[in-house]
Coordinates of C-alpha atoms and ligand atoms in Angstrom, one line a residue:
M1 CA -22.4 38.0 -43.0
S2 CA -19.4 38.4 -45.2
N3 CA -16.0 36.8 -44.5
W4 CA -14.1 40.1 -44.2
V5 CA -12.2 41.0 -41.1
V6 CA -10.6 44.5 -40.7
L7 CA -7.3 44.7 -38.9
K8 CA -6.2 48.2 -38.1
F9 CA -2.6 48.7 -36.9
G10 CA -1.7 52.0 -35.4
G11 CA 1.5 54.0 -35.7
S12 CA 3.4 52.4 -32.8
S13 CA 2.4 48.9 -34.0
V14 CA 3.7 49.4 -37.6
A15 CA 6.9 51.2 -36.6
E16 CA 8.4 48.3 -34.6
A17 CA 10.2 45.7 -36.8
E18 CA 9.5 42.9 -34.3
H19 CA 5.7 43.5 -34.6
W20 CA 5.7 42.6 -38.3
Q21 CA 6.0 38.9 -37.5
T22 CA 2.9 39.2 -35.3
I23 CA 1.1 41.0 -38.1
A24 CA 2.0 38.4 -40.6
D25 CA 0.9 35.6 -38.2
Q26 CA -2.5 37.2 -37.7
V27 CA -3.0 37.7 -41.4
S28 CA -2.0 34.1 -42.2
G29 CA -4.2 32.8 -39.4
H30 CA -7.2 34.5 -40.9
L31 CA -6.4 33.4 -44.5
Q32 CA -6.0 29.8 -43.3
K33 CA -9.5 29.9 -41.8
G34 CA -11.0 31.3 -45.0
V35 CA -11.5 34.7 -43.5
K36 CA -10.4 37.6 -45.8
P37 CA -8.3 40.2 -43.9
I38 CA -8.1 43.9 -44.9
L39 CA -5.3 45.7 -43.1
V40 CA -5.7 49.4 -42.5
L41 CA -2.3 50.9 -41.5
S42 CA -1.3 54.1 -40.0
A43 CA 1.9 56.0 -40.8
L44 CA 5.0 55.0 -38.8
K45 CA 4.8 56.5 -35.3
N46 CA 5.5 60.3 -35.4
V47 CA 5.7 60.5 -39.2
S48 CA 2.4 62.4 -39.4
N49 CA 3.8 65.0 -37.0
L50 CA 7.0 65.2 -39.1
L51 CA 4.8 65.8 -42.2
E52 CA 2.9 68.5 -40.5
A53 CA 6.2 70.2 -39.6
L54 CA 7.3 69.7 -43.2
L55 CA 4.4 71.9 -44.3
H56 CA 5.9 74.8 -42.5
Q57 CA 9.4 74.0 -43.7
A58 CA 8.0 74.0 -47.2
L59 CA 6.5 77.5 -46.7
A60 CA 9.9 78.7 -45.5
G61 CA 11.7 77.0 -48.4
V62 CA 13.8 74.8 -46.2
Y63 CA 12.2 71.4 -46.9
P64 CA 14.9 69.3 -48.8
N65 CA 16.7 68.3 -45.6
A66 CA 13.4 67.3 -43.9
I67 CA 12.5 65.2 -46.9
S68 CA 15.9 63.5 -46.8
H69 CA 15.3 62.7 -43.1
L70 CA 11.9 61.1 -43.9
K71 CA 13.6 59.1 -46.7
E72 CA 16.4 57.9 -44.4
L73 CA 13.8 57.0 -41.7
H74 CA 11.6 54.9 -44.1
L75 CA 14.5 53.3 -46.0
G76 CA 16.2 52.5 -42.7
F77 CA 13.0 50.9 -41.4
A78 CA 12.6 48.9 -44.6
T79 CA 16.2 47.7 -44.3
Q80 CA 15.4 46.5 -40.7
L81 CA 12.6 44.4 -42.2
G82 CA 15.0 42.9 -44.7
L83 CA 13.5 44.9 -47.6
S84 CA 15.3 46.8 -50.4
I85 CA 12.5 48.8 -51.9
Q86 CA 13.9 52.3 -52.6
P87 CA 12.4 52.3 -56.2
D88 CA 8.9 51.6 -54.7
L89 CA 9.1 54.4 -52.2
Q90 CA 10.7 56.9 -54.5
P91 CA 7.5 58.0 -56.3
I92 CA 6.0 59.0 -52.9
F93 CA 9.1 61.1 -52.1
E94 CA 8.7 62.8 -55.5
I95 CA 5.1 63.7 -54.6
L96 CA 6.4 65.2 -51.3
D97 CA 9.0 67.2 -53.3
E98 CA 6.5 68.5 -55.8
Q99 CA 3.9 69.4 -53.2
C100 CA 6.5 71.2 -51.0
Q101 CA 7.7 73.2 -54.0
A102 CA 4.0 74.2 -54.7
V103 CA 3.5 75.3 -51.1
F104 CA 6.7 77.5 -51.4
N105 CA 5.6 78.9 -54.7
E106 CA 2.0 79.6 -53.5
K107 CA 3.3 81.2 -50.3
T108 CA 0.6 79.5 -48.3
I109 CA -0.3 76.1 -47.0
S110 CA -3.7 75.4 -48.5
P111 CA -5.9 72.8 -46.9
S112 CA -5.5 70.7 -50.1
R113 CA -1.7 70.8 -50.1
H114 CA -1.8 70.0 -46.3
A115 CA -3.9 66.8 -47.1
S116 CA -1.7 65.7 -50.0
I117 CA 1.5 66.1 -48.0
V118 CA 0.4 64.5 -44.7
A119 CA -1.3 61.6 -46.6
C120 CA 2.2 60.5 -47.8
G121 CA 2.9 59.0 -44.3
E122 CA 0.2 56.3 -44.8
L123 CA 1.3 55.7 -48.5
L124 CA 4.8 55.0 -47.3
S125 CA 3.9 52.7 -44.4
T126 CA 1.5 50.6 -46.5
T127 CA 4.1 50.2 -49.3
I128 CA 6.6 48.9 -46.8
G129 CA 4.0 46.7 -45.0
A130 CA 2.7 45.1 -48.3
H131 CA 6.2 44.3 -49.4
Y132 CA 7.0 42.8 -46.0
L133 CA 4.0 40.5 -46.1
S134 CA 4.7 39.4 -49.6
K135 CA 8.3 38.6 -48.7
A136 CA 7.0 36.7 -45.7
G137 CA 5.1 34.5 -48.1
V138 CA 1.6 36.0 -47.5
D139 CA -0.3 36.7 -50.7
T140 CA -0.9 40.4 -50.4
N141 CA -2.4 43.2 -52.5
W142 CA -1.8 46.9 -51.9
V143 CA -5.0 49.0 -52.5
D144 CA -5.3 52.8 -52.5
A145 CA -7.9 53.7 -49.8
R146 CA -8.9 56.7 -51.9
G147 CA -10.6 54.3 -54.2
I148 CA -12.6 52.8 -51.2
L149 CA -13.6 55.8 -49.1
S150 CA -15.1 58.9 -50.6
S151 CA -15.8 62.0 -48.5
H152 CA -18.8 64.3 -48.3
N153 CA -18.2 67.8 -49.6
N154 CA -17.8 70.4 -46.9
L155 CA -18.1 74.1 -47.7
D156 CA -15.5 74.8 -45.1
L157 CA -12.2 74.0 -46.9
W158 CA -10.2 73.2 -43.7
H159 CA -12.7 70.6 -42.6
H160 CA -13.2 69.4 -46.1
F161 CA -9.5 68.5 -46.5
T162 CA -8.3 67.7 -43.0
S163 CA -11.3 66.4 -41.1
A164 CA -13.4 64.7 -43.7
K165 CA -16.4 62.5 -43.1
C166 CA -17.1 59.6 -45.5
D167 CA -20.1 57.5 -46.6
F168 CA -20.1 54.2 -44.8
S169 CA -23.2 52.4 -46.1
S170 CA -22.8 48.8 -47.2
D171 CA -21.1 48.8 -50.6
P172 CA -21.4 45.4 -52.4
K173 CA -19.6 46.8 -55.5
I174 CA -16.4 47.7 -53.5
S175 CA -16.7 44.4 -51.6
Q176 CA -16.9 42.4 -54.9
H177 CA -14.0 44.3 -56.4
L178 CA -11.8 43.7 -53.4
A179 CA -12.9 40.1 -53.1
R180 CA -11.6 39.5 -56.6
L181 CA -8.1 40.3 -55.4
S182 CA -6.4 37.3 -53.9
G183 CA -5.1 37.0 -50.3
A184 CA -4.8 39.9 -47.9
I185 CA -5.4 43.5 -48.7
V186 CA -3.3 46.3 -47.3
T187 CA -4.7 49.8 -47.4
Q188 CA -4.1 53.2 -45.7
G189 CA -5.9 54.6 -42.7
F190 CA -6.6 58.3 -42.4
I191 CA -7.0 59.1 -46.1
A192 CA -9.9 59.2 -48.5
S193 CA -10.8 61.1 -51.7
D194 CA -13.4 63.8 -52.2
E195 CA -16.0 63.9 -55.0
D196 CA -13.4 65.3 -57.3
G197 CA -10.9 62.6 -56.5
A198 CA -8.7 64.9 -54.4
T199 CA -6.9 63.5 -51.4
V200 CA -8.5 64.3 -48.0
L201 CA -7.7 63.4 -44.4
L202 CA -10.1 62.1 -41.7
G203 CA -8.6 64.1 -38.9
R204 CA -5.6 63.3 -36.7
E205 CA -5.8 59.8 -35.3
G206 CA -8.4 59.0 -37.9
S207 CA -7.2 55.6 -39.0
D208 CA -9.5 54.0 -36.4
T209 CA -12.4 55.6 -38.3
S210 CA -11.1 54.4 -41.6
A211 CA -11.2 50.9 -40.2
S212 CA -14.7 51.4 -39.0
Y213 CA -15.9 52.9 -42.3
I214 CA -14.3 50.1 -44.3
G215 CA -15.7 47.5 -42.0
A216 CA -19.2 48.9 -42.4
K217 CA -18.8 49.2 -46.2
L218 CA -17.7 45.6 -46.4
Q219 CA -20.1 44.4 -43.7
A220 CA -17.1 42.8 -42.0
Q221 CA -17.4 40.1 -39.3
E222 CA -15.2 42.1 -36.9
I223 CA -13.1 45.3 -36.8
Q224 CA -9.9 44.8 -34.9
I225 CA -8.0 47.9 -33.6
W226 CA -4.5 46.8 -32.8
T227 CA -2.6 49.2 -30.7
D228 CA 0.0 49.6 -27.9
V229 CA -2.2 48.8 -24.9
T230 CA -4.1 45.6 -24.1
G231 CA -7.5 47.1 -24.7
V232 CA -9.6 49.9 -23.3
F233 CA -9.0 50.7 -19.6
S234 CA -11.1 52.7 -17.1
S235 CA -8.9 55.6 -17.9
N236 CA -5.6 56.3 -19.8
P237 CA -3.2 53.8 -18.2
R238 CA -0.2 55.9 -19.2
E239 CA -1.4 58.9 -17.2
I240 CA -3.6 57.5 -14.4
D241 CA -2.5 54.9 -11.8
G242 CA -4.6 51.9 -10.9
T243 CA -6.7 51.8 -14.1
I244 CA -8.9 48.7 -14.6
P245 CA -9.0 46.8 -17.9
L246 CA -12.5 46.7 -19.5
A247 CA -13.2 43.3 -21.1
E248 CA -16.4 44.6 -22.6
L249 CA -18.1 47.9 -23.5
S250 CA -21.4 48.7 -25.2
Y251 CA -21.3 50.8 -28.3
S252 CA -22.7 53.8 -26.5
Q253 CA -20.2 53.5 -23.6
A254 CA -17.3 53.3 -26.1
N255 CA -18.7 56.1 -28.2
L256 CA -18.9 58.4 -25.2
M257 CA -15.4 57.5 -24.0
A258 CA -14.0 58.1 -27.5
R259 CA -15.9 61.4 -28.0
L260 CA -15.0 62.8 -24.6
G261 CA -11.2 62.1 -24.9
A262 CA -10.2 58.4 -24.6
K263 CA -7.5 58.6 -27.3
V264 CA -7.5 54.8 -27.7
L265 CA -10.3 55.2 -30.2
H266 CA -10.9 58.1 -32.6
P267 CA -14.1 60.0 -31.8
R268 CA -15.9 59.0 -35.0
A269 CA -14.8 55.3 -35.0
V270 CA -17.7 53.7 -33.1
E271 CA -20.7 54.9 -35.1
P272 CA -20.1 53.2 -38.4
A273 CA -19.5 49.8 -36.7
Q274 CA -22.5 50.3 -34.4
Q275 CA -24.8 51.1 -37.3
S276 CA -23.9 47.8 -38.9
N277 CA -23.7 46.0 -35.6
I278 CA -20.1 44.9 -36.2
P279 CA -18.1 44.2 -33.1
I280 CA -14.9 46.2 -32.5
R281 CA -12.1 44.5 -30.7
V282 CA -9.3 46.5 -29.3
K283 CA -6.1 44.4 -29.0
S284 CA -2.4 44.8 -28.3
T285 CA 0.2 44.1 -31.0
G286 CA 2.8 43.5 -28.3
N287 CA 0.5 41.0 -26.5
P288 CA -1.5 39.3 -29.3
H289 CA -3.0 36.5 -27.3
H290 CA -4.6 38.9 -24.8
P291 CA -8.3 39.0 -25.6
G292 CA -8.5 42.9 -25.3
T293 CA -11.8 44.7 -25.2
C294 CA -14.9 43.8 -27.1
I295 CA -17.3 46.5 -28.1
S296 CA -20.6 45.2 -29.4
S297 CA -24.4 45.3 -28.9
S298 CA -24.2 42.3 -26.5
S299 CA -21.3 43.7 -24.5
N300 CA -21.7 45.9 -21.4
N301 CA -19.6 47.5 -18.7
S302 CA -22.5 47.8 -16.4
D303 CA -20.4 47.4 -13.2
G304 CA -17.4 49.4 -14.5
F305 CA -16.8 53.0 -15.4
G306 CA -14.8 55.2 -17.7
L307 CA -13.0 58.4 -16.7
V308 CA -11.8 60.4 -19.6
F309 CA -10.4 63.8 -20.0
E310 CA -9.7 66.5 -22.6
P311 CA -7.0 68.7 -21.0
R312 CA -7.1 71.6 -23.5
L313 CA -10.4 73.2 -24.1
T314 CA -11.5 76.7 -24.9
S315 CA -14.8 77.7 -23.5
I316 CA -17.1 80.5 -24.6
K317 CA -19.8 81.7 -22.3
F318 CA -22.6 83.7 -23.8
P319 CA -24.1 86.2 -21.4
R320 CA -27.2 86.9 -23.6
R321 CA -28.7 85.9 -26.9
I322 CA -26.4 86.8 -29.7
N323 CA -25.9 85.4 -33.1
L324 CA -24.6 82.0 -32.0
E325 CA -24.9 80.5 -35.5
A326 CA -22.5 83.0 -37.0
I327 CA -20.0 82.5 -34.2
E328 CA -20.2 78.8 -34.5
K329 CA -19.6 78.9 -38.3
C330 CA -16.7 81.3 -37.8
L331 CA -15.1 79.0 -35.3
Q332 CA -15.6 76.0 -37.4
S333 CA -14.0 77.6 -40.4
E334 CA -11.0 78.5 -38.1
G335 CA -10.6 74.7 -37.3
Y336 CA -12.2 74.7 -33.8
D337 CA -14.3 71.6 -33.1
K338 CA -17.0 71.6 -30.5
V339 CA -16.7 68.9 -27.9
I340 CA -19.9 69.6 -26.0
E341 CA -22.4 72.3 -25.4
F342 CA -24.3 73.1 -22.2
D343 CA -27.3 75.3 -22.5
D344 CA -29.1 77.3 -19.9
T345 CA -32.0 74.8 -19.4
Q346 CA -29.4 72.2 -18.4
L347 CA -27.2 74.5 -16.4
N348 CA -29.7 77.0 -15.0
Q349 CA -27.1 79.6 -16.1
P350 CA -26.5 81.8 -19.1
E351 CA -26.1 80.0 -22.3
S352 CA -22.6 78.5 -22.8
F353 CA -20.7 76.7 -25.5
W354 CA -17.7 74.5 -24.9
L355 CA -15.2 74.2 -27.7
Y356 CA -12.4 71.9 -28.3
S357 CA -9.5 73.9 -29.4
N358 CA -7.1 72.1 -31.8
S359 CA -3.6 72.0 -30.2
D360 CA -2.1 74.0 -33.0
K361 CA -4.6 76.9 -32.6
P362 CA -3.6 80.1 -31.0
E363 CA -5.5 81.3 -28.0
L364 CA -8.9 82.7 -28.9
T365 CA -10.0 86.2 -27.9
P366 CA -13.3 88.1 -28.1
Q367 CA -11.5 90.7 -30.2
Q368 CA -10.5 88.2 -32.8
L369 CA -14.1 87.1 -33.2
E370 CA -15.3 90.7 -33.3
I371 CA -13.0 91.4 -36.2
K372 CA -13.9 88.3 -38.1
L373 CA -17.6 88.7 -37.6
H374 CA -17.8 92.5 -37.8
D375 CA -19.9 92.5 -34.6
N376 CA -18.8 94.7 -31.7
S377 CA -21.3 93.1 -29.3
I378 CA -18.9 90.1 -29.2
D379 CA -16.4 91.6 -26.8
S380 CA -19.0 90.9 -24.0
L381 CA -18.3 87.2 -24.5
E382 CA -16.3 85.4 -21.8
I383 CA -13.6 83.2 -23.4
S384 CA -11.3 81.0 -21.4
N385 CA -8.6 79.1 -23.1
N386 CA -7.2 76.9 -20.4
L387 CA -9.9 74.6 -19.3
A388 CA -10.1 70.8 -19.1
L389 CA -13.2 68.6 -19.2
I390 CA -13.2 65.4 -17.1
S391 CA -16.1 63.1 -17.8
L392 CA -17.1 60.2 -15.5
I393 CA -19.1 57.6 -17.5
G394 CA -20.8 55.0 -15.3
S395 CA -24.0 53.4 -14.2
Q396 CA -26.6 55.4 -12.3
S397 CA -25.5 53.7 -9.1
I398 CA -21.8 54.6 -9.6
V399 CA -22.8 58.2 -10.4
E400 CA -24.9 58.3 -7.2
K401 CA -22.2 56.9 -5.0
I402 CA -19.8 59.6 -6.3
D403 CA -22.3 62.3 -5.7
D404 CA -22.7 61.0 -2.1
S405 CA -19.0 60.6 -1.5
G406 CA -18.4 64.4 -1.3
I407 CA -15.4 64.2 -3.7
L408 CA -17.1 66.5 -6.2
S409 CA -17.3 69.4 -3.7
D410 CA -13.7 68.7 -2.5
I411 CA -12.5 69.1 -6.1
S412 CA -14.4 72.5 -6.3
P413 CA -14.9 72.3 -10.1
I414 CA -15.4 75.5 -12.2
K415 CA -18.6 73.8 -13.5
L416 CA -20.3 70.5 -12.8
F417 CA -23.0 69.0 -15.0
R418 CA -24.8 65.7 -14.7
H419 CA -26.5 63.8 -17.5
N420 CA -28.6 61.3 -15.7
I421 CA -29.8 59.4 -18.7
N422 CA -26.3 58.6 -20.0
G423 CA -24.9 58.3 -16.4
V424 CA -22.3 60.9 -17.1
I425 CA -20.9 63.6 -14.8
Y426 CA -19.0 66.4 -16.5
I427 CA -16.4 68.2 -14.4
V428 CA -14.7 71.4 -15.7
V429 CA -11.4 72.4 -14.1
D430 CA -8.4 74.5 -15.0
S431 CA -6.1 72.7 -17.5
E432 CA -3.3 72.6 -15.0
K433 CA -5.5 70.7 -12.5
C434 CA -6.7 68.1 -15.0
L435 CA -4.4 65.2 -14.2
T436 CA -4.4 65.5 -10.4
T437 CA -8.2 65.9 -10.4
A438 CA -8.7 62.9 -12.7
Q439 CA -6.4 60.7 -10.5
L440 CA -8.3 61.8 -7.4
L441 CA -11.6 61.0 -9.0
H442 CA -10.4 57.7 -10.4
D443 CA -9.1 56.6 -6.9
D444 CA -12.4 57.6 -5.4
V445 CA -14.5 55.7 -7.9
V446 CA -12.4 52.6 -7.5
S447 CA -12.7 52.7 -3.7
N448 CA -16.5 53.1 -4.1
L449 CA -17.0 50.2 -6.5
Ligands
ADP1 P1 -2.4 54.0 -32.2 O1 -1.2 54.7 -32.7 O2 -2.3 52.6 -32.1 O3 -3.7 54.5 -32.8 P2 -3.0 55.7 -29.9 O4 -1.8 56.4 -29.2 O5 -3.8 56.6 -30.8 O6 -2.5 54.4 -30.6 O7 -4.0 55.1 -28.8 C1 -3.5 54.3 -27.8 C2 -3.2 55.1 -26.6 O8 -4.5 55.5 -26.1 C3 -2.6 54.3 -25.4 O9 -1.2 54.2 -25.5 C4 -3.1 55.1 -24.2 O10 -2.1 56.0 -23.7 C5 -4.2 56.0 -24.8 N1 -5.5 55.9 -24.0 C6 -6.2 57.0 -23.6 N2 -7.3 56.6 -22.9 C7 -7.2 55.2 -22.8 C8 -8.1 54.2 -22.2 N3 -9.2 54.6 -21.5 N4 -7.7 53.0 -22.4 C9 -6.6 52.6 -23.1 N5 -5.8 53.5 -23.6 C10 -6.1 54.8 -23.5
LIG2 N1 -1.2 58.8 -39.0 C1 -2.3 59.6 -38.6 C2 -2.0 60.4 -37.3 O1 -1.0 60.2 -36.7 C3 -3.6 58.8 -38.4 C4 -3.6 57.7 -37.4 O2 -2.5 57.3 -37.0 O3 -4.7 57.4 -36.9 O4 -2.8 61.2 -36.9
MG3 MG1 -4.9 56.3 -32.5

């Protein structure tokens, strides 16, 4: 086993000046023990949203004020940390300026410009973070993540540039190269480079996956995800009352929770760690001594449960066999990502697909698909844009208790699907009923434990 540990700090962790002492203490603690930390940092909280908004301001030619605002925000934060690093940040603002000018000239936001502009959030935060640590006396090297993570080519340009997947096999060359740099390493979450060296993004909230990719490449001892809650809970503690902290989770439980909507981990973050059998520990930057949640091959949440939800889904129901592959390709190229599919053998109903609709996507209609696919049989599809999927992940006995309690028929879901092997019940309701139904179910499971 190597002596690397990956420490990923999310947007709210890096955006609070008082958290930086904690971050420096953690890094120093590892270095003193001979463990080599690699920090994977997100952009400051909300900056990726501001950069996405900047894309549209660039298109409209009204971007200079927005760039000035981003400048003030980052320079102001650096000042709060006692840093005076305007010349170090300036080249990144110049990239923003050039890229915005190009968007305006090209009269379109290409996926490649999108990636180059939004990537600047992580370039800025890591520049500030590396300077802070150096000033705090921690030997620190800033490394560009685009030299560590390379993405697979994807023919669909939107996914290629904004939802890239990277190679994560063990990489002794990178490991040796980074090991030659002294002290701690600071690098960016969320960004990578493609085979041509162009900047790509791993998808919103993708820094967790960067940490997991890098951990697997370096065969790290542990991947720590530092965030704004004290670990993974039975459900989102900010939206559901009475949630229970989960000290341990197996990889497959954590993977299911992340894939089905538990925002605390990016959907793709578990697999790379699992394949290399590297524990993931979810910890709180505001409460660093709390043990958090450990996700590993020897951990299990056998008596517990997870209740996760995706409040905005678009479903498509296929009344008969049509060219599903063409529809799927078309939706993928439009940026829709499938969360789950139920087929007729599972549902005893006509074939159906369930699709995750990105929040910035307009409502989908059969007519749109018909035009895109030049297929007029498509208007027979049933599309619903306002559905939520609530998933209860638990042991067989918990699932049976819930089945017996009668709560599922009280909820009268639009659809109900059980996956007995995984111990998951999927419940589809209208979006507007998502939170109340999730709370009812959570209360019921807790009282049945
Ligand atoms: P970061 O910026 O650190 O990546 P995120 O906002 O992406 O943080 O993830 C942390 C948030 O995940 C928490 O504030 C919480 O609201 C949300 N969350 C959703 N489901 C869960 C869960 N089951 N357990 C803990 N947190 C959850
Ligand atoms: N900064 C990116 C986002 O907000 C990636 C991340 O924070 O995980 O989506
Ligand atoms: Mg996150």
